[in-house]
PDB file of C-alpha atoms in Angstrom:
ATOM      1  CA  MET A   7     -24.304  46.789  18.802  1.00  0.00           C
ATOM      2  CA  THR A   8     -21.902  46.158  21.678  1.00  0.00           C
ATOM      3  CA  VAL A   9     -22.871  44.004  24.649  1.00  0.00           C
ATOM      4  CA  GLU A  10     -21.002  44.678  27.849  1.00  0.00           C
ATOM      5  CA  VAL A  11     -20.855  42.064  30.566  1.00  0.00           C
ATOM      6  CA  GLY A  12     -19.117  41.925  33.893  1.00  0.00           C
ATOM      7  CA  ASP A  13     -16.424  39.447  34.871  1.00  0.00           C
ATOM      8  CA  GLY A  14     -18.992  36.845  35.841  1.00  0.00           C
ATOM      9  CA  GLY A  15     -20.825  37.282  32.565  1.00  0.00           C
ATOM     10  CA  THR A  16     -17.575  36.923  30.668  1.00  0.00           C
ATOM     11  CA  VAL A  17     -16.879  33.616  32.370  1.00  0.00           C
ATOM     12  CA  VAL A  18     -20.398  32.364  31.591  1.00  0.00           C
ATOM     13  CA  LEU A  19     -20.097  33.464  27.974  1.00  0.00           C
ATOM     14  CA  PHE A  20     -16.723  31.720  27.653  1.00  0.00           C
ATOM     15  CA  LEU A  21     -18.154  28.506  29.105  1.00  0.00           C
ATOM     16  CA  LEU A  22     -21.095  28.644  26.703  1.00  0.00           C
ATOM     17  CA  VAL A  23     -18.810  29.089  23.716  1.00  0.00           C
ATOM     18  CA  ALA A  24     -16.564  26.249  24.926  1.00  0.00           C
ATOM     19  CA  ALA A  25     -19.573  23.982  25.421  1.00  0.00           C
ATOM     20  CA  LEU A  26     -20.866  24.750  21.929  1.00  0.00           C
ATOM     21  CA  ALA A  27     -17.442  24.062  20.408  1.00  0.00           C
ATOM     22  CA  ALA A  28     -17.186  20.767  22.289  1.00  0.00           C
ATOM     23  CA  GLY A  29     -20.659  19.844  21.087  1.00  0.00           C
ATOM     24  CA  VAL A  30     -19.669  20.478  17.477  1.00  0.00           C
ATOM     25  CA  VAL A  31     -16.564  18.301  17.878  1.00  0.00           C
ATOM     26  CA  VAL A  32     -18.568  15.462  19.438  1.00  0.00           C
ATOM     27  CA  ALA A  33     -21.241  15.677  16.765  1.00  0.00           C
ATOM     28  CA  GLY A  34     -18.576  15.600  14.070  1.00  0.00           C
ATOM     29  CA  ALA A  35     -16.930  12.548  15.642  1.00  0.00           C
ATOM     30  CA  ILE A  36     -20.274  10.735  15.826  1.00  0.00           C
ATOM     31  CA  ALA A  37     -21.047  11.559  12.198  1.00  0.00           C
ATOM     32  CA  TYR A  38     -17.623  10.320  11.107  1.00  0.00           C
ATOM     33  CA  GLN A  39     -18.022   7.086  13.079  1.00  0.00           C
ATOM     34  CA  ARG A  40     -21.416   6.420  11.514  1.00  0.00           C
ATOM     35  CA  ALA A  41     -20.091   7.122   8.023  1.00  0.00           C
ATOM     36  CA  GLU A  42     -17.137   4.811   8.639  1.00  0.00           C
ATOM     37  CA  GLN A  43     -19.392   2.041   9.908  1.00  0.00           C
ATOM     38  CA  ALA A  44     -21.555   2.411   6.803  1.00  0.00           C
ATOM     39  CA  ARG A  45     -18.475   2.280   4.564  1.00  0.00           C
ATOM     40  CA  LEU A  46     -17.233  -0.901   6.216  1.00  0.00           C
ATOM     41  CA  ALA A  47     -20.687  -2.490   5.995  1.00  0.00           C
ATOM     42  CA  ARG A  48     -20.751  -1.792   2.241  1.00  0.00           C
ATOM     43  CA  LEU A  49     -17.270  -3.296   1.942  1.00  0.00           C
ATOM     44  CA  ARG A  50     -18.274  -6.478   3.760  1.00  0.00           C
ATOM     45  CA  ALA A  51     -21.425  -6.818   1.677  1.00  0.00           C
ATOM     46  CA  TRP A  52     -19.547  -6.261  -1.585  1.00  0.00           C
ATOM     47  CA  ALA A  53     -16.904  -8.862  -0.705  1.00  0.00           C
ATOM     48  CA  ALA A  54     -19.607 -11.373   0.253  1.00  0.00           C
ATOM     49  CA  SER A  55     -21.432 -10.755  -3.041  1.00  0.00           C
ATOM     50  CA  ARG A  56     -18.262 -11.850  -4.856  1.00  0.00           C
ATOM     51  CA  GLY A  57     -17.841 -14.945  -2.696  1.00  0.00           C
ATOM     52  CA  TRP A  58     -14.807 -13.467  -0.950  1.00  0.00           C
ATOM     53  CA  THR A  59     -14.078 -13.149   2.754  1.00  0.00           C
ATOM     54  CA  TRP A  60     -13.604  -9.924   4.673  1.00  0.00           C
ATOM     55  CA  THR A  61     -11.499  -9.467   7.812  1.00  0.00           C
ATOM     56  CA  ALA A  62     -11.564  -6.220   9.774  1.00  0.00           C
ATOM     57  CA  ARG A  63      -7.954  -6.452  10.905  1.00  0.00           C
ATOM     58  CA  ASP A  64      -5.091  -8.956  10.987  1.00  0.00           C
ATOM     59  CA  ASP A  65      -1.700  -7.346  11.572  1.00  0.00           C
ATOM     60  CA  SER A  66       0.143 -10.595  10.823  1.00  0.00           C
ATOM     61  CA  VAL A  67      -0.662  -9.933   7.154  1.00  0.00           C
ATOM     62  CA  ALA A  68       1.236  -6.632   7.397  1.00  0.00           C
ATOM     63  CA  GLU A  69       4.402  -8.496   8.429  1.00  0.00           C
ATOM     64  CA  LEU A  70       4.566 -10.979   5.555  1.00  0.00           C
ATOM     65  CA  LEU A  71       6.825  -8.784   3.408  1.00  0.00           C
ATOM     66  CA  GLY A  72       9.804  -6.617   4.289  1.00  0.00           C
ATOM     67  CA  THR A  73      10.632  -4.751   1.064  1.00  0.00           C
ATOM     68  CA  ARG A  74       9.645  -1.078   1.231  1.00  0.00           C
ATOM     69  CA  PRO A  75       7.081   0.227   1.702  1.00  0.00           C
ATOM     70  CA  PHE A  76       6.604  -2.947   3.738  1.00  0.00           C
ATOM     71  CA  GLY A  77       8.614  -3.121   6.933  1.00  0.00           C
ATOM     72  CA  MET A  78       8.514   0.635   7.489  1.00  0.00           C
ATOM     73  CA  GLY A  79       7.535   2.529  10.632  1.00  0.00           C
ATOM     74  CA  ASP A  80       7.305   1.569  14.280  1.00  0.00           C
ATOM     75  CA  GLU A  81       4.113  -0.431  13.824  1.00  0.00           C
ATOM     76  CA  ARG A  82       2.282  -1.876  10.841  1.00  0.00           C
ATOM     77  CA  GLU A  83      -1.382  -2.723  10.514  1.00  0.00           C
ATOM     78  CA  ALA A  84      -3.423  -4.627   7.935  1.00  0.00           C
ATOM     79  CA  ARG A  85      -7.067  -3.576   7.844  1.00  0.00           C
ATOM     80  CA  GLU A  86     -10.130  -4.233   5.686  1.00  0.00           C
ATOM     81  CA  ILE A  87      -8.645  -7.402   4.242  1.00  0.00           C
ATOM     82  CA  ILE A  88     -10.380  -9.045   1.297  1.00  0.00           C
ATOM     83  CA  THR A  89      -9.282 -12.623   0.633  1.00  0.00           C
ATOM     84  CA  GLY A  90     -10.475 -14.430  -2.435  1.00  0.00           C
ATOM     85  CA  ALA A  91      -9.614 -16.074  -5.735  1.00  0.00           C
ATOM     86  CA  ARG A  92     -10.240 -15.400  -9.401  1.00  0.00           C
ATOM     87  CA  ASP A  93     -10.067 -18.280 -11.834  1.00  0.00           C
ATOM     88  CA  GLY A  94      -8.644 -20.376  -9.015  1.00  0.00           C
ATOM     89  CA  ARG A  95      -5.793 -17.961  -8.281  1.00  0.00           C
ATOM     90  CA  PRO A  96      -5.734 -16.577  -4.715  1.00  0.00           C
ATOM     91  CA  PHE A  97      -5.252 -12.902  -3.905  1.00  0.00           C
ATOM     92  CA  GLN A  98      -5.547 -10.462  -1.037  1.00  0.00           C
ATOM     93  CA  ALA A  99      -6.372  -6.757  -1.032  1.00  0.00           C
ATOM     94  CA  PHE A 100      -6.097  -4.638   2.091  1.00  0.00           C
ATOM     95  CA  ARG A 101      -5.321  -1.288   3.670  1.00  0.00           C
ATOM     96  CA  TYR A 102      -1.737  -1.220   4.898  1.00  0.00           C
ATOM     97  CA  VAL A 103      -1.175   1.320   7.682  1.00  0.00           C
ATOM     98  CA  VAL A 104       2.310   2.465   8.691  1.00  0.00           C
ATOM     99  CA  VAL A 105       2.437   3.966  12.194  1.00  0.00           C
ATOM    100  CA  GLU A 106       5.287   6.258  13.268  1.00  0.00           C
ATOM    101  CA  HIS A 107       5.889   7.500  16.816  1.00  0.00           C
ATOM    102  CA  SER A 108       8.002  10.581  17.458  1.00  0.00           C
ATOM    103  CA  ARG A 109       8.437  13.403  19.951  1.00  0.00           C
ATOM    104  CA  ASP A 110       8.534  17.137  19.342  1.00  0.00           C
ATOM    105  CA  SER A 111      11.085  19.584  20.779  1.00  0.00           C
ATOM    106  CA  LYS A 112       9.143  19.671  24.065  1.00  0.00           C
ATOM    107  CA  GLY A 113       9.111  15.904  24.378  1.00  0.00           C
ATOM    108  CA  ARG A 114       5.453  15.511  23.530  1.00  0.00           C
ATOM    109  CA  ARG A 115       4.597  12.230  21.826  1.00  0.00           C
ATOM    110  CA  ARG A 116       3.187  12.398  18.321  1.00  0.00           C
ATOM    111  CA  THR A 117       1.788   9.569  16.197  1.00  0.00           C
ATOM    112  CA  THR A 118       1.364   9.700  12.430  1.00  0.00           C
ATOM    113  CA  ARG A 119      -0.266   7.162  10.127  1.00  0.00           C
ATOM    114  CA  ASP A 120       0.208   6.618   6.407  1.00  0.00           C
ATOM    115  CA  ASP A 121      -2.278   4.550   4.438  1.00  0.00           C
ATOM    116  CA  TYR A 122      -1.487   2.377   1.433  1.00  0.00           C
ATOM    117  CA  GLN A 123      -3.665   0.188  -0.728  1.00  0.00           C
ATOM    118  CA  VAL A 124      -2.148  -3.223  -1.393  1.00  0.00           C
ATOM    119  CA  VAL A 125      -3.187  -5.977  -3.775  1.00  0.00           C
ATOM    120  CA  TRP A 126      -1.113  -9.099  -4.161  1.00  0.00           C
ATOM    121  CA  VAL A 127      -1.198 -12.468  -5.872  1.00  0.00           C
ATOM    122  CA  THR A 128       0.988 -15.493  -5.287  1.00  0.00           C
ATOM    123  CA  LEU A 129       3.582 -17.329  -7.337  1.00  0.00           C
ATOM    124  CA  PRO A 130       4.092 -21.109  -7.460  1.00  0.00           C
ATOM    125  CA  ARG A 131       7.615 -20.648  -6.030  1.00  0.00           C
ATOM    126  CA  GLY A 132       9.272 -17.984  -3.937  1.00  0.00           C
ATOM    127  CA  LEU A 133      11.616 -15.450  -5.533  1.00  0.00           C
ATOM    128  CA  PRO A 134      14.255 -13.085  -4.104  1.00  0.00           C
ATOM    129  CA  ALA A 135      13.184  -9.527  -3.295  1.00  0.00           C
ATOM    130  CA  LEU A 136      12.831  -7.093  -6.191  1.00  0.00           C
ATOM    131  CA  ARG A 137      11.246  -3.635  -6.207  1.00  0.00           C
ATOM    132  CA  PHE A 138       9.956  -1.560  -9.115  1.00  0.00           C
ATOM    133  CA  ALA A 139       9.112   2.019  -8.165  1.00  0.00           C
ATOM    134  CA  PRO A 140       9.203   5.595  -9.416  1.00  0.00           C
ATOM    135  CA  ASP A 141      12.302   7.517  -8.342  1.00  0.00           C
ATOM    136  CA  ASP A 142      11.789   8.612  -4.735  1.00  0.00           C
ATOM    137  CA  ALA A 143      13.530   8.935  -1.377  1.00  0.00           C
ATOM    138  CA  PHE A 144      13.040   5.229  -0.637  1.00  0.00           C
ATOM    139  CA  GLN A 145      14.863   4.302  -3.815  1.00  0.00           C
ATOM    140  CA  ARG A 146      17.817   6.478  -2.871  1.00  0.00           C
ATOM    141  CA  VAL A 147      17.920   4.890   0.598  1.00  0.00           C
ATOM    142  CA  LEU A 148      17.860   1.408  -0.915  1.00  0.00           C
ATOM    143  CA  THR A 149      20.659   2.329  -3.302  1.00  0.00           C
ATOM    144  CA  GLY A 150      22.733   3.463  -0.327  1.00  0.00           C
ATOM    145  CA  LEU A 151      22.068   0.115   1.357  1.00  0.00           C
ATOM    146  CA  GLY A 152      23.443  -1.833  -1.589  1.00  0.00           C
ATOM    147  CA  TRP A 153      20.311  -2.327  -3.668  1.00  0.00           C
ATOM    148  CA  GLY A 154      21.471  -1.479  -7.185  1.00  0.00           C
ATOM    149  CA  ASP A 155      19.380   0.333  -9.767  1.00  0.00           C
ATOM    150  CA  VAL A 156      19.181  -1.816 -12.894  1.00  0.00           C
ATOM    151  CA  ASP A 157      18.917  -0.277 -16.362  1.00  0.00           C
ATOM    152  CA  THR A 158      17.392  -2.021 -19.365  1.00  0.00           C
ATOM    153  CA  GLU A 159      17.640  -1.488 -23.118  1.00  0.00           C
ATOM    154  CA  SER A 160      14.329   0.409 -22.965  1.00  0.00           C
ATOM    155  CA  HIS A 161      14.917   4.127 -22.436  1.00  0.00           C
ATOM    156  CA  GLU A 162      11.226   4.649 -21.667  1.00  0.00           C
ATOM    157  CA  PHE A 163      11.319   1.958 -18.993  1.00  0.00           C
ATOM    158  CA  ASN A 164      14.486   3.393 -17.435  1.00  0.00           C
ATOM    159  CA  GLN A 165      12.847   6.818 -17.276  1.00  0.00           C
ATOM    160  CA  ARG A 166       9.698   5.511 -15.627  1.00  0.00           C
ATOM    161  CA  TRP A 167      10.981   2.845 -13.246  1.00  0.00           C
ATOM    162  CA  ARG A 168      13.774   2.361 -10.722  1.00  0.00           C
ATOM    163  CA  VAL A 169      14.582  -1.310 -10.164  1.00  0.00           C
ATOM    164  CA  SER A 170      15.969  -2.199  -6.727  1.00  0.00           C
ATOM    165  CA  THR A 171      17.740  -5.543  -6.312  1.00  0.00           C
ATOM    166  CA  ARG A 172      20.736  -7.173  -4.688  1.00  0.00           C
ATOM    167  CA  ASP A 173      21.301  -9.368  -7.754  1.00  0.00           C
ATOM    168  CA  ASP A 174      21.506  -7.630 -11.121  1.00  0.00           C
ATOM    169  CA  ALA A 175      21.502 -10.910 -13.035  1.00  0.00           C
ATOM    170  CA  TYR A 176      18.242 -11.926 -11.368  1.00  0.00           C
ATOM    171  CA  ALA A 177      16.644  -8.567 -12.204  1.00  0.00           C
ATOM    172  CA  HIS A 178      17.705  -8.800 -15.845  1.00  0.00           C
ATOM    173  CA  ALA A 179      16.331 -12.350 -15.981  1.00  0.00           C
ATOM    174  CA  ILE A 180      12.902 -11.142 -14.854  1.00  0.00           C
ATOM    175  CA  LEU A 181      12.975  -8.100 -17.111  1.00  0.00           C
ATOM    176  CA  ALA A 182      12.120  -9.967 -20.291  1.00  0.00           C
ATOM    177  CA  PRO A 183      10.679  -7.858 -23.146  1.00  0.00           C
ATOM    178  CA  HIS A 184       7.084  -8.830 -22.302  1.00  0.00           C
ATOM    179  CA  VAL A 185       7.582  -7.830 -18.649  1.00  0.00           C
ATOM    180  CA  ILE A 186       8.979  -4.453 -19.706  1.00  0.00           C
ATOM    181  CA  GLU A 187       6.103  -3.994 -22.145  1.00  0.00           C
ATOM    182  CA  GLU A 188       3.574  -4.779 -19.426  1.00  0.00           C
ATOM    183  CA  LEU A 189       5.103  -2.362 -16.903  1.00  0.00           C
ATOM    184  CA  LEU A 190       4.991   0.436 -19.466  1.00  0.00           C
ATOM    185  CA  ARG A 191       1.198   0.309 -19.574  1.00  0.00           C
ATOM    186  CA  PRO A 192      -0.469   3.468 -18.211  1.00  0.00           C
ATOM    187  CA  ALA A 193      -2.291   1.410 -15.550  1.00  0.00           C
ATOM    188  CA  TRP A 194       0.985   1.014 -13.610  1.00  0.00           C
ATOM    189  CA  ALA A 195       1.625   4.757 -13.311  1.00  0.00           C
ATOM    190  CA  GLY A 196       2.294   5.836  -9.725  1.00  0.00           C
ATOM    191  CA  ALA A 197       2.455   2.291  -8.372  1.00  0.00           C
ATOM    192  CA  THR A 198       5.207   0.421  -6.576  1.00  0.00           C
ATOM    193  CA  VAL A 199       5.585  -3.261  -7.428  1.00  0.00           C
ATOM    194  CA  VAL A 200       7.226  -5.645  -4.976  1.00  0.00           C
ATOM    195  CA  VAL A 201       8.296  -9.196  -5.751  1.00  0.00           C
ATOM    196  CA  GLU A 202       9.264 -11.047  -2.588  1.00  0.00           C
ATOM    197  CA  GLY A 203       8.946 -14.715  -1.753  1.00  0.00           C
ATOM    198  CA  ARG A 204       5.765 -16.041  -3.290  1.00  0.00           C
ATOM    199  CA  PHE A 205       4.110 -12.615  -3.465  1.00  0.00           C
ATOM    200  CA  VAL A 206       3.838 -10.078  -6.254  1.00  0.00           C
ATOM    201  CA  ALA A 207       2.272  -6.940  -4.794  1.00  0.00           C
ATOM    202  CA  VAL A 208       1.178  -3.619  -6.192  1.00  0.00           C
ATOM    203  CA  VAL A 209       1.121  -0.765  -3.685  1.00  0.00           C
ATOM    204  CA  ARG A 210      -0.370   2.730  -3.952  1.00  0.00           C
ATOM    205  CA  ARG A 211      -0.806   5.492  -1.412  1.00  0.00           C
ATOM    206  CA  GLY A 212      -4.261   6.084   0.040  1.00  0.00           C
ATOM    207  CA  TYR A 213      -7.309   4.018   0.905  1.00  0.00           C
ATOM    208  CA  PRO A 214      -8.226   0.959  -1.182  1.00  0.00           C
ATOM    209  CA  ASP A 215     -10.506   1.726  -4.105  1.00  0.00           C
ATOM    210  CA  LEU A 216     -12.761  -1.230  -4.829  1.00  0.00           C
ATOM    211  CA  ARG A 217     -13.662   0.220  -8.215  1.00  0.00           C
ATOM    212  CA  THR A 218     -10.139  -0.532  -9.428  1.00  0.00           C
ATOM    213  CA  LEU A 219      -9.638  -3.934  -7.785  1.00  0.00           C
ATOM    214  CA  ASP A 220     -10.575  -6.055 -10.800  1.00  0.00           C
ATOM    215  CA  ALA A 221      -8.410  -3.956 -13.118  1.00  0.00           C
ATOM    216  CA  THR A 222      -5.480  -4.224 -10.698  1.00  0.00           C
ATOM    217  CA  LEU A 223      -5.870  -7.994 -10.511  1.00  0.00           C
ATOM    218  CA  ASP A 224      -5.970  -8.155 -14.308  1.00  0.00           C
ATOM    219  CA  ARG A 225      -2.655  -6.322 -14.511  1.00  0.00           C
ATOM    220  CA  LEU A 226      -1.054  -8.411 -11.749  1.00  0.00           C
ATOM    221  CA  GLU A 227      -2.084 -11.611 -13.481  1.00  0.00           C
ATOM    222  CA  ALA A 228      -0.733 -10.296 -16.789  1.00  0.00           C
ATOM    223  CA  LEU A 229       2.552  -9.333 -15.132  1.00  0.00           C
ATOM    224  CA  THR A 230       3.105 -12.638 -13.371  1.00  0.00           C
ATOM    225  CA  GLY A 231       2.147 -14.465 -16.555  1.00  0.00           C
ATOM    226  CA  THR A 232       4.972 -12.762 -18.453  1.00  0.00           C
ATOM    227  CA  ILE A 233       7.723 -13.730 -15.977  1.00  0.00           C
ATOM    228  CA  PRO A 234       9.891 -16.223 -17.901  1.00  0.00           C
ATOM    229  CA  PRO A 235       9.467 -19.798 -16.585  1.00  0.00           C
ATOM    230  CA  PHE A 236      13.230 -20.247 -16.238  1.00  0.00           C
ATOM    231  CA  VAL A 237      13.285 -17.479 -13.601  1.00  0.00           C
ATOM    232  CA  LEU A 238      11.139 -19.591 -11.298  1.00  0.00           C
ATOM    233  CA  ALA A 239      13.245 -22.650 -12.122  1.00  0.00           C
ATOM    234  CA  ASP A 240      16.613 -20.951 -11.585  1.00  0.00           C
ATOM    235  CA  TYR A 241      15.818 -18.550  -8.727  1.00  0.00           C
ATOM    236  CA  GLY A 242      12.711 -20.069  -7.145  1.00  0.00           C
ATOM    237  CA  ARG A 243      12.737 -21.728  -3.786  1.00  0.00           C
TER     238      ARG A 243
END
């Protein structure tokens, strides 16, 4: 069946369709906001049940490290920050947001955001920057900026990881057999590990997954526990 309307009817029909579309968009936005509020409430409650603190946002946390993926973008945000300790050892877990501003060919401003999940623990002394990551564009950029890629005697490790450093001797000092063995565990697949100052951080793309937090902390504690003591003595500050 075909319905014919005059010009005035066409305008009314168009306005009705536009109003319905706008209503759908608004309803979707409201539903998303409610779901997000519920998610954050569950996060706060879960952190409190563990005796940990929760902070909605503190961008100063996002500026503590500068080794990629830290230090990227035009702006950096730290959201949904959980601060706590396990067995007396402090840690933080948070959503790291990298904000990029650009303009298209017509000069229109565009903003993009990339989300990362970060968990880090601290060392008793600060160490120079070191990055373990799968081969990617960032690694190639770092290599061009003078961060060498260090090979080890483990072929499997060399295939899985790219090690970025400005001091090969320091990297080889950290890469003791137990450290290499630890980083070959399947749990590290897809992660980037950053050692910088007193922090050892594991970074993955996407939103934080609380179901994996304890396992990630286990692996971080195992990794830092295998760093030879002389590394902290010789390179620590």
